[in-house]
Coordinates of C-alpha atoms in Angstrom, one line a residue:
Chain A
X1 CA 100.6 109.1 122.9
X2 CA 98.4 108.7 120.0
X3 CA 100.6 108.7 116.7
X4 CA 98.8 109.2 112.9
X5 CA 99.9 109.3 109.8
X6 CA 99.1 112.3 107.6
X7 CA 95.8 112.4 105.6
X8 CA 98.0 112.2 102.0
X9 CA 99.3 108.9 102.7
X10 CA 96.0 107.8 104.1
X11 CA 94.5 108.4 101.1
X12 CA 97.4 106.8 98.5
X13 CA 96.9 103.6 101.1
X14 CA 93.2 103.9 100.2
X15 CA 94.2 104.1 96.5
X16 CA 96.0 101.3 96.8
X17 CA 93.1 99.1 98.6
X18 CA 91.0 100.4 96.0
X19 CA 92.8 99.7 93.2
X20 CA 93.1 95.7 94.4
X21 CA 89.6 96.1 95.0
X22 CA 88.7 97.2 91.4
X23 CA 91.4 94.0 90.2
X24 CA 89.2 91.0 92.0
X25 CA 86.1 92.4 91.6
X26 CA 84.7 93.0 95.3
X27 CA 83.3 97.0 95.4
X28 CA 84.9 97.6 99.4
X29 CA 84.8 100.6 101.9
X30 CA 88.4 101.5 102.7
X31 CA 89.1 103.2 106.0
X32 CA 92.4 104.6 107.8
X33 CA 92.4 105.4 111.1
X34 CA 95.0 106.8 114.0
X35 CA 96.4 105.1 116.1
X36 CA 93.4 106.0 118.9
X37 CA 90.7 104.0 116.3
X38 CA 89.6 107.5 115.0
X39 CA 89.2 108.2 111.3
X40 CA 91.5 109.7 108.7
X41 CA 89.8 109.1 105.6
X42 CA 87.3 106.8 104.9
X43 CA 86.1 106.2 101.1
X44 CA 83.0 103.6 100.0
X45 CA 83.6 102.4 96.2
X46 CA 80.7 102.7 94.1
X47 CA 78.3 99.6 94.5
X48 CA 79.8 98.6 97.9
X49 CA 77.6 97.5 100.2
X50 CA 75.9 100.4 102.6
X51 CA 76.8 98.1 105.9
X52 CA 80.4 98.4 105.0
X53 CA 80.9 101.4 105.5
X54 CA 79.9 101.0 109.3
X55 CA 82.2 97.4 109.6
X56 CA 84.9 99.0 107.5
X57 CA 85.2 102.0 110.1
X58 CA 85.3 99.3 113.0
X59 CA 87.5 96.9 111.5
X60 CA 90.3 100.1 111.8
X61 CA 89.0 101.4 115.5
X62 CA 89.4 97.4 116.7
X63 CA 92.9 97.1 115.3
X64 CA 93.5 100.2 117.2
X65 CA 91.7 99.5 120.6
X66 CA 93.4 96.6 120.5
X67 CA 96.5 96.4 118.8
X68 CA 95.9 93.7 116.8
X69 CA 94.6 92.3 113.3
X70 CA 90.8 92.1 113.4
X71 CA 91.0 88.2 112.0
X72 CA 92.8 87.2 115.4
X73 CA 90.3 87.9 117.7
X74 CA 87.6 85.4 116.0
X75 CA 89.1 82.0 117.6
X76 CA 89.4 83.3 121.2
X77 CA 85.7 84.9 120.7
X78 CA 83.9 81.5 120.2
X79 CA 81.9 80.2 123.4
X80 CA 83.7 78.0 124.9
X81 CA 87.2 80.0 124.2
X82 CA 88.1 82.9 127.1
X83 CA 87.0 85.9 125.4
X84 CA 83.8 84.5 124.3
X85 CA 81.5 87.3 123.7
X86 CA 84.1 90.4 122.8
X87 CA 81.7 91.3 120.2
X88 CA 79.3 92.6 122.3
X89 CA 81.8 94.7 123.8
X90 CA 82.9 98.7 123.4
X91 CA 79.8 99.9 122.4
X92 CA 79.3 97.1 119.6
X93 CA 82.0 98.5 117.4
X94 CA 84.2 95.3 118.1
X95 CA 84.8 93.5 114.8
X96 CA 86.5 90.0 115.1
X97 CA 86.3 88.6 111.8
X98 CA 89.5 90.2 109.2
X99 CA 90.0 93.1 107.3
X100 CA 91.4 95.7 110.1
X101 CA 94.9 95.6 110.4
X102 CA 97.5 97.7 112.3
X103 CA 99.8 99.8 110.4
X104 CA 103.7 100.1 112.1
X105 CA 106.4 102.0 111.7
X106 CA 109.6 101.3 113.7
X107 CA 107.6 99.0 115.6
X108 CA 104.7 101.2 116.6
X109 CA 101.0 101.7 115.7
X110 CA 100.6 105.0 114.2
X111 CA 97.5 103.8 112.3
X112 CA 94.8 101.3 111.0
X113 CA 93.4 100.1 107.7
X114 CA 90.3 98.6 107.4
X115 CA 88.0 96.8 104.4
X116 CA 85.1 95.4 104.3
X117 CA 82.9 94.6 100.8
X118 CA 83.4 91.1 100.1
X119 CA 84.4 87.6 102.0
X120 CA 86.5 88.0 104.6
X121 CA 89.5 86.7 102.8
X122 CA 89.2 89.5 100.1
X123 CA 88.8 92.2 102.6
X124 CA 92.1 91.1 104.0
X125 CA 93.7 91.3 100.9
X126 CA 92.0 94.5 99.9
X127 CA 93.7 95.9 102.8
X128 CA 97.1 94.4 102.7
X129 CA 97.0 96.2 99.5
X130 CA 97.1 99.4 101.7
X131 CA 99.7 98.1 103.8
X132 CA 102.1 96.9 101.3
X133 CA 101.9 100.7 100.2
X134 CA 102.0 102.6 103.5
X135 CA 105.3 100.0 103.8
X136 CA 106.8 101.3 100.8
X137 CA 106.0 105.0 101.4
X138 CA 107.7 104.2 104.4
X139 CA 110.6 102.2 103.2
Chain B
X1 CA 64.1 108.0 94.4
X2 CA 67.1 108.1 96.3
X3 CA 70.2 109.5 94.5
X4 CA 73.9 109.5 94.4
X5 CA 77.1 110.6 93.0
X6 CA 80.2 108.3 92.6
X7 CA 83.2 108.0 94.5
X8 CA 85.5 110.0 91.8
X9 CA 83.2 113.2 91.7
X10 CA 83.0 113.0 95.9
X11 CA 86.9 113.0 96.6
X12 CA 87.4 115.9 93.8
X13 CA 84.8 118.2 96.1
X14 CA 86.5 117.2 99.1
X15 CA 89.9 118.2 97.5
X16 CA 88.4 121.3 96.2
X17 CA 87.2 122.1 99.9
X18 CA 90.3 120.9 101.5
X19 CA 92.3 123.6 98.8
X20 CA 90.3 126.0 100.3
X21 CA 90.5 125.1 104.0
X22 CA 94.3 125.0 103.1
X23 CA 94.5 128.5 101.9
X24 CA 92.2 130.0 105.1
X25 CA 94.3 128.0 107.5
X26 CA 91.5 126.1 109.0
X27 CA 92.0 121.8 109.2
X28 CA 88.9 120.7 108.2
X29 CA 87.0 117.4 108.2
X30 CA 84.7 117.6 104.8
X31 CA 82.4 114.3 104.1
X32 CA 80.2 114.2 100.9
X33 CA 77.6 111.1 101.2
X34 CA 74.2 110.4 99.0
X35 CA 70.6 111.9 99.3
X36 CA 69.7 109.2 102.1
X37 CA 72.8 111.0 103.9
X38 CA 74.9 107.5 103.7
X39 CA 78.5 108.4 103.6
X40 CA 80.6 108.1 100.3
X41 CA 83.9 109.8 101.2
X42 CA 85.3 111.7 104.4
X43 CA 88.6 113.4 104.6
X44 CA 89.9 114.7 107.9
X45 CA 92.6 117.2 107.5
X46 CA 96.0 117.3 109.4
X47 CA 95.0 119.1 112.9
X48 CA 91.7 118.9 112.3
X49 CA 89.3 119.0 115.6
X50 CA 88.6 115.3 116.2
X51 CA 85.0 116.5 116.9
X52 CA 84.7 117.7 113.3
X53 CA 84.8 113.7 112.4
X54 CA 81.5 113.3 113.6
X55 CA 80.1 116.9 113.0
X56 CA 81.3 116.7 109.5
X57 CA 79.6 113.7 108.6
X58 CA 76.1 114.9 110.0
X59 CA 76.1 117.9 108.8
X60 CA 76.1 115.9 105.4
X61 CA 73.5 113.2 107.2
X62 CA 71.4 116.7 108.2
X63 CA 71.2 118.3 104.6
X64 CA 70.1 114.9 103.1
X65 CA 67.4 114.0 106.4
X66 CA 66.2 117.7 106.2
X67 CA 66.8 118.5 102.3
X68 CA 67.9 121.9 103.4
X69 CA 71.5 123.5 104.2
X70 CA 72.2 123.3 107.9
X71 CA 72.5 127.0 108.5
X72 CA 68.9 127.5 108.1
X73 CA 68.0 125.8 110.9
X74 CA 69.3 127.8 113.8
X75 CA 67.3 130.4 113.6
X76 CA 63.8 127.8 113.9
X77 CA 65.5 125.9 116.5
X78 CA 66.0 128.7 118.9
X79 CA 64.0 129.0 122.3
X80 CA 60.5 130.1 121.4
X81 CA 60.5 129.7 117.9
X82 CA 58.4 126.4 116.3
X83 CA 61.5 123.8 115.8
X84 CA 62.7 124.5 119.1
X85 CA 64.1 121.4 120.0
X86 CA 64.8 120.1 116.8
X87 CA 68.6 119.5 117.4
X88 CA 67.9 116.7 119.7
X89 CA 66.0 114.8 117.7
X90 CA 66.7 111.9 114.8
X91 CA 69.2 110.2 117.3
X92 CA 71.2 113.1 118.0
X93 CA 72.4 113.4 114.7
X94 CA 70.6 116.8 113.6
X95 CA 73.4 119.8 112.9
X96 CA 71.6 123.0 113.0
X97 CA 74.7 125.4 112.3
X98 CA 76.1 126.1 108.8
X99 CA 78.5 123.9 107.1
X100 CA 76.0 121.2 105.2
X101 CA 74.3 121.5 102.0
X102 CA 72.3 119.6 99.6
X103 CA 74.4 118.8 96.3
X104 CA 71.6 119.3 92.9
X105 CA 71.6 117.8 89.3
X106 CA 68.8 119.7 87.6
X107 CA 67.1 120.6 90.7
X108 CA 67.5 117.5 92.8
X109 CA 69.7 116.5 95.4
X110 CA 72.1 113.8 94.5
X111 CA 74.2 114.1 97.1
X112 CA 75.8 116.5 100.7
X113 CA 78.5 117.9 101.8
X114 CA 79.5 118.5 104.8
X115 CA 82.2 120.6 106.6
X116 CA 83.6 120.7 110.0
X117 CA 86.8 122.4 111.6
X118 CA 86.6 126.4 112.1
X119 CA 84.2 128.6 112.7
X120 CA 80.7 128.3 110.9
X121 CA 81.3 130.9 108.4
X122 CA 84.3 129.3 107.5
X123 CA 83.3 125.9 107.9
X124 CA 80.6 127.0 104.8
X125 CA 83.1 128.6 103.2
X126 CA 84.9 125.5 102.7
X127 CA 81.9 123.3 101.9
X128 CA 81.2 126.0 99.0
X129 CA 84.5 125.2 97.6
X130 CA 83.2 122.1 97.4
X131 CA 79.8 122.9 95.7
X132 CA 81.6 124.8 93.3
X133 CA 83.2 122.0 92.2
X134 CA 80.1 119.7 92.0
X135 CA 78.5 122.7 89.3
X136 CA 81.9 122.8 87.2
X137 CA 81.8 119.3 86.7
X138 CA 78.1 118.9 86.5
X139 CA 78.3 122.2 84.0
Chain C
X1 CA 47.9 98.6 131.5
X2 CA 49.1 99.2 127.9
X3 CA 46.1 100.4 125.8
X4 CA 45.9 99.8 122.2
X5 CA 44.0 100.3 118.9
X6 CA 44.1 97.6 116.6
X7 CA 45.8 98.0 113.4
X8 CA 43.2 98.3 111.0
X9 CA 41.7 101.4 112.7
X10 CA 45.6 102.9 113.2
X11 CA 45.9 102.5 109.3
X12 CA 42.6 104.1 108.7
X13 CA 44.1 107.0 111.3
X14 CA 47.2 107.4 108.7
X15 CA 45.2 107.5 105.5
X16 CA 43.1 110.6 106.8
X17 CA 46.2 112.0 107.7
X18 CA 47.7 111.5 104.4
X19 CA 44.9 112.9 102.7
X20 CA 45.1 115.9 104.6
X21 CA 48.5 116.1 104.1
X22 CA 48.1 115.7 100.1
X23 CA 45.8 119.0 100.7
X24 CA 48.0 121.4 101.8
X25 CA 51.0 119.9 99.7
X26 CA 53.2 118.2 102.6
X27 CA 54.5 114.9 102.2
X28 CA 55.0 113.8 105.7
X29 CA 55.8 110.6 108.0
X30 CA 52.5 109.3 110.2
X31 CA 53.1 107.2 112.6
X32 CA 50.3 105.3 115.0
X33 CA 51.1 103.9 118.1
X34 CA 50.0 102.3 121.1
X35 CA 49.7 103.8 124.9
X36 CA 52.8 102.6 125.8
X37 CA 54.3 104.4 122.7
X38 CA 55.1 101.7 121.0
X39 CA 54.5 101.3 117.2
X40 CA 51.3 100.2 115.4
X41 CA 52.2 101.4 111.9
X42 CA 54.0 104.0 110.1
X43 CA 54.0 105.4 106.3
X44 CA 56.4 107.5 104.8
X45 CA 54.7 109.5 102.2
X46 CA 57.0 109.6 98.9
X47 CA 59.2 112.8 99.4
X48 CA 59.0 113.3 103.0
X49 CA 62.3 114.2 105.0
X50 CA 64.5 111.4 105.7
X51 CA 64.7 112.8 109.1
X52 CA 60.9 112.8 109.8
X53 CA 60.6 108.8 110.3
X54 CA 62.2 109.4 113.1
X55 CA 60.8 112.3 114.3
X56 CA 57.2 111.4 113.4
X57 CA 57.8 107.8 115.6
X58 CA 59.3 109.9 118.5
X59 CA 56.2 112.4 118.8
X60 CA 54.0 109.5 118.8
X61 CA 56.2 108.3 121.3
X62 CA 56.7 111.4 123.8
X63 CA 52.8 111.7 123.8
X64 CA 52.7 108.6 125.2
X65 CA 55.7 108.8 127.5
X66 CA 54.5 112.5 129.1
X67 CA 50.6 111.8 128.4
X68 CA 50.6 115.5 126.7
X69 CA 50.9 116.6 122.9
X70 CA 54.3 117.5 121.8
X71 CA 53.5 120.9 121.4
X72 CA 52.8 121.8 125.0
X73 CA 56.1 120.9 125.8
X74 CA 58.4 123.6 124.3
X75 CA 57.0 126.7 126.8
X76 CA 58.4 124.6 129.6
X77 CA 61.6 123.3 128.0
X78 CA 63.4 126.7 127.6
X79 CA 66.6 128.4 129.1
X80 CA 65.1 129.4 132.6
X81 CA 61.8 127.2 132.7
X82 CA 61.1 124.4 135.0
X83 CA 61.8 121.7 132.5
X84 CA 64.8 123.2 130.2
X85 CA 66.8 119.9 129.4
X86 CA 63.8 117.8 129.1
X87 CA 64.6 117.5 124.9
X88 CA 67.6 115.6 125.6
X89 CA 66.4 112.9 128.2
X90 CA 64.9 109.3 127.5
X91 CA 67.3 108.1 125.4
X92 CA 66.9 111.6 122.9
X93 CA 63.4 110.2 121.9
X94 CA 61.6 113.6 123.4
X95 CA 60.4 116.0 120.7
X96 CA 59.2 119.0 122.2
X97 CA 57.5 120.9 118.8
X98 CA 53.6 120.0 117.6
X99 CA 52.7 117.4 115.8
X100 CA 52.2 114.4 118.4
X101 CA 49.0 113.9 120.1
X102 CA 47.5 111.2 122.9
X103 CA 44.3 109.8 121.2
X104 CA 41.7 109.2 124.1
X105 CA 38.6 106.9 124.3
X106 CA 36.3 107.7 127.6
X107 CA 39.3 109.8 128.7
X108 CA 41.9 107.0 128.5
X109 CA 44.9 107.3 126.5
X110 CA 44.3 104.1 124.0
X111 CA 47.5 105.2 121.7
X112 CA 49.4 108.2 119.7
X113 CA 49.6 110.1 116.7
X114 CA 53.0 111.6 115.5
X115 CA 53.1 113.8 112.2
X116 CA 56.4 115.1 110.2
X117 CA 57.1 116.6 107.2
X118 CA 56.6 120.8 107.3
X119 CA 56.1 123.2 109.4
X120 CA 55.3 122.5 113.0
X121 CA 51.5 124.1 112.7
X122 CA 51.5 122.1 109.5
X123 CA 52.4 119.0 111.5
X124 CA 49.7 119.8 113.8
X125 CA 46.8 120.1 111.2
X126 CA 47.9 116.6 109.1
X127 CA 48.2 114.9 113.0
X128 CA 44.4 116.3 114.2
X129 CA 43.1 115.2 110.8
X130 CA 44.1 111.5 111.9
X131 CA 42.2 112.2 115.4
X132 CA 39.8 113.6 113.6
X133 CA 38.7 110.7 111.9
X134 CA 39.4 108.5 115.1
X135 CA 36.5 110.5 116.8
X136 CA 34.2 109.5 114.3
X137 CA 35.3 106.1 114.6
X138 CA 35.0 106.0 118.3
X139 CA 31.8 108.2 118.3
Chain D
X1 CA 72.3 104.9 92.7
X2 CA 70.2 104.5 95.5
X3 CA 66.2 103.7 94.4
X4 CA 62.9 103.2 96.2
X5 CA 59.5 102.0 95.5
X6 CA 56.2 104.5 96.4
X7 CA 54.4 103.7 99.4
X8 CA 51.2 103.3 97.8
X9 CA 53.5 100.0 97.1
X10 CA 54.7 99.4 99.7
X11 CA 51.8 99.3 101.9
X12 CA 50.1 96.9 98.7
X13 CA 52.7 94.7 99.8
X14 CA 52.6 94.6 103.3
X15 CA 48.6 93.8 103.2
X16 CA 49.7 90.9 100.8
X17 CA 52.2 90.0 103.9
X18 CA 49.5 90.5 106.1
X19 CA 47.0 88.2 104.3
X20 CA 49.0 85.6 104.6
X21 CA 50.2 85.7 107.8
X22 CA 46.6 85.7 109.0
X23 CA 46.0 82.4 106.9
X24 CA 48.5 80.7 108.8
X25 CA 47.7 82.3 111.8
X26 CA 50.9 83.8 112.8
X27 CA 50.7 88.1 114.0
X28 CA 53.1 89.3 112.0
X29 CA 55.3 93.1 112.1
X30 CA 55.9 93.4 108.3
X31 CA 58.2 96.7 107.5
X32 CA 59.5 97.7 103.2
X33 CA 62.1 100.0 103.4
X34 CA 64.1 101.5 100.2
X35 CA 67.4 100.6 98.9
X36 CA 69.3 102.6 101.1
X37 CA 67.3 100.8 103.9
X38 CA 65.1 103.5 105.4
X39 CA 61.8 102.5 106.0
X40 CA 58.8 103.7 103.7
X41 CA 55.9 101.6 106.2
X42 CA 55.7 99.4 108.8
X43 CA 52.4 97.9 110.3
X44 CA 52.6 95.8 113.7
X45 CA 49.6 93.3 113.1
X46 CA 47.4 92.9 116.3
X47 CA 49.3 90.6 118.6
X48 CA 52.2 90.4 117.0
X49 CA 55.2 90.4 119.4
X50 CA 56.5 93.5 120.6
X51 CA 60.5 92.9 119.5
X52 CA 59.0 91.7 115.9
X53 CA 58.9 96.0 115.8
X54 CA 62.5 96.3 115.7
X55 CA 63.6 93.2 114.2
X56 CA 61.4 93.7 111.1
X57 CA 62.6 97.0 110.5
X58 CA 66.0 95.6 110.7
X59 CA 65.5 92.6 108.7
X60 CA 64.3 94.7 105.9
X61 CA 67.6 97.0 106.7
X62 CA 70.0 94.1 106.8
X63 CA 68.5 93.5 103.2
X64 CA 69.7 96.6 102.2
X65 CA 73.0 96.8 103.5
X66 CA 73.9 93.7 102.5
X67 CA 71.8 93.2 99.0
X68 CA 70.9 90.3 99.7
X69 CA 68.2 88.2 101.9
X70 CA 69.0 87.5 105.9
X71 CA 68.8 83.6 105.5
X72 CA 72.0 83.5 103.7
X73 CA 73.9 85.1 107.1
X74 CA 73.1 82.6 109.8
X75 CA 75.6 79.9 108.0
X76 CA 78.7 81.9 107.5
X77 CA 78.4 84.0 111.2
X78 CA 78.1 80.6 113.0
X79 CA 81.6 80.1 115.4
X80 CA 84.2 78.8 113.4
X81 CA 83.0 80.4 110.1
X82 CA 84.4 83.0 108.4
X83 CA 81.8 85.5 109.3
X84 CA 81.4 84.9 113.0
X85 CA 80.5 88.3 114.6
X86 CA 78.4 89.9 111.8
X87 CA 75.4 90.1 113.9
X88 CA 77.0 92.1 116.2
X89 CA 78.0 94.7 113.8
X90 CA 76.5 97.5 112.1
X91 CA 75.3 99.6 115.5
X92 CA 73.3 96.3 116.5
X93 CA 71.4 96.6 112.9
X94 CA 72.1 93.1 111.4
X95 CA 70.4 90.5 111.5
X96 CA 71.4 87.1 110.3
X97 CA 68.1 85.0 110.3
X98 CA 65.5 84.8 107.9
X99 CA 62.6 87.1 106.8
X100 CA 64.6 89.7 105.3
X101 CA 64.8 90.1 101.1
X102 CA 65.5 92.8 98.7
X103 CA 62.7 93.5 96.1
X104 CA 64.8 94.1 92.5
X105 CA 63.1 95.4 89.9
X106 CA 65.5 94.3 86.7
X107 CA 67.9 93.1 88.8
X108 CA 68.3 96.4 90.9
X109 CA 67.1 96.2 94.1
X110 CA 64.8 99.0 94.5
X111 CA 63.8 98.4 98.0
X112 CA 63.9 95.4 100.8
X113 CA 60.9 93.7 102.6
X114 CA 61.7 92.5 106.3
X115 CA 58.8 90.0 107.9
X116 CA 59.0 89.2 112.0
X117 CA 56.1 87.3 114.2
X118 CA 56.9 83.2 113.8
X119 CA 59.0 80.8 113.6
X120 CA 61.5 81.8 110.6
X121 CA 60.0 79.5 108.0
X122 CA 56.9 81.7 108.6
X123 CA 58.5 84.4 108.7
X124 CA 59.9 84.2 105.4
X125 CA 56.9 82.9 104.2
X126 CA 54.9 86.1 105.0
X127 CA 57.8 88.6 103.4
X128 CA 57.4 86.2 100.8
X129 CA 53.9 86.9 100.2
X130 CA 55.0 90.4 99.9
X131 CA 57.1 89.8 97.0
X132 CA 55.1 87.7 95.3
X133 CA 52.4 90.9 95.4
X134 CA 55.4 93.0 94.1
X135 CA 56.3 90.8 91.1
X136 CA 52.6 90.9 90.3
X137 CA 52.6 94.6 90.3
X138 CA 56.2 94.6 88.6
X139 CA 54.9 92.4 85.8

């Protein structure tokens, strides 16, 4: 069964993202997708960079097609490792480096953020911002 | 010169044309991006057509690529008129029904909106909620 | 065998249609391009559609794919006609409206011209200005 | 805001490119696109390689998208870095060697030039050419 969430606490997890965005400084396009990868709301911060908004999308379908934080699937993608060349895969919309992370309730997916703008490690923050509100909302 | 309008003004058109959607009872997916027809924001209601994701957005792409509102292109795309065939082209992402228009400051386009969820008359219905907006604020 | 011109004479090609285009007060997209339909060059006048770098590249394209100038294909591309579905084959780079012509030397295809930016007759007259002035190269 | 430079520019440019990549004997595609990344003209020098097309236009994109030249990618997408997998994003568009630059104009970038034909020192030294033509002009 695909599960959401509804678009106004898509967009409050996007306000949250945003507003650690605005803090460190890194102009990010925030994304929130259902659980089936496909997009609730999806808004690109003034001065963030153009290809963002195309990796930002991603980053929230590949936590959905596959259940998992995008920064995970980066080890296991390097030649040599078994999943070597999952990038290429699903019509290039694989992302394996982080910023896309499932969002749970009880347990289940019912959605995805994802952020991209800056280095990796500020995209994952960016968008834990938006989890640490979707789990107080839900709280 | 290309143009733009920031992420504030772009999610208060998409609220004003999801107020609207709201009170005609059509879930709408409404996307406002710049005059190269990049995205800046896209909302997709609750129960909106999951088809309206990608409509929506090039409906907006269309009215930036085109510089016209989609709903004058049917009637030149039409067997045996002179665009016939136009919907096919640009990589698939020409919308020739109504729902997109150009956004102008003093006669130039900043920025498109694009709406996607019911039929066309409402679907531009919705959009002009959103156009609306963009003059009051521009006013 | 692929036939080609060289660049120089596919620039000199795009500035006659430019000029021609500056006449009648339609910035357009030229494109040049070899027999295989493969680019030589391309200018996007300032203020031409978005959407016509695309479109001018795929008539230049389809004339070389289907040997034929754009604008012979719409008859035969319509509801009930031999070819209706053509537009949406090859990858969507078929444009069946004028404006993309074979240029021939002794009869041989040796490369394309594609033209976008107004109306299809308009597209027409900026393209035959560029064959135009290949004749009187070539004669 | 997005901005462009005119093609009367643009093309200045690309001959600059072009001269240079004569001189050291390396056919050369050479595409300037605007800060959005759409291309305003792209030549295909005589003999240049036929993929040099595509990755030159996408050179000058990845410029665009990520503001900032395509030299800088190849370290941080390597395996094990915290990029690895940015080539593959995008819709294929990315591209993470060099040849690719912005062109800023007091610090804006007001369009991206994207060189493909050599090794990628030459490359980089025909777009570089290019901008030196456009500080000239700037200046």
């Amino acid at each position: 069964m695909t599960r959401t969430i509804d678009l106004e606490t898509a967009t409050e997890l996007i306000e949250a993202s945003q507003a650690k965005a605005e803090e460190i400084g890194v102009p990010s396009v925030v994304t929130v997708a259902n659980s089936d990868g496909n997009l609730i709301a999806q808004h690109r911060m003034d001065g963030a960079w153009l290809a963002s908004v195309n990796i930002s999308k991603n980053k929230a379908y590949t936590a959905a097609a596959l259940q998992m934080p995008t920064h995970e699937l980066a080890k296991p993608s390097e030649p040599g490792e078994p999943l070597y060349g999952l990038q290429t895969t699903d019509d290039g919309r694989i992302v394996i480096f982080g910023g896309g992370f499932p969002l749970r309730r009880d347990g289940e997916i019912v959605g995805t953020i994802g952020s991209s703008g800056g280095q990796v490690d500020e995209d994952m923050e960016v968008a834990r911002a938006g989890i640490d509100a979707f789990e107080e909302l839900s709280g």
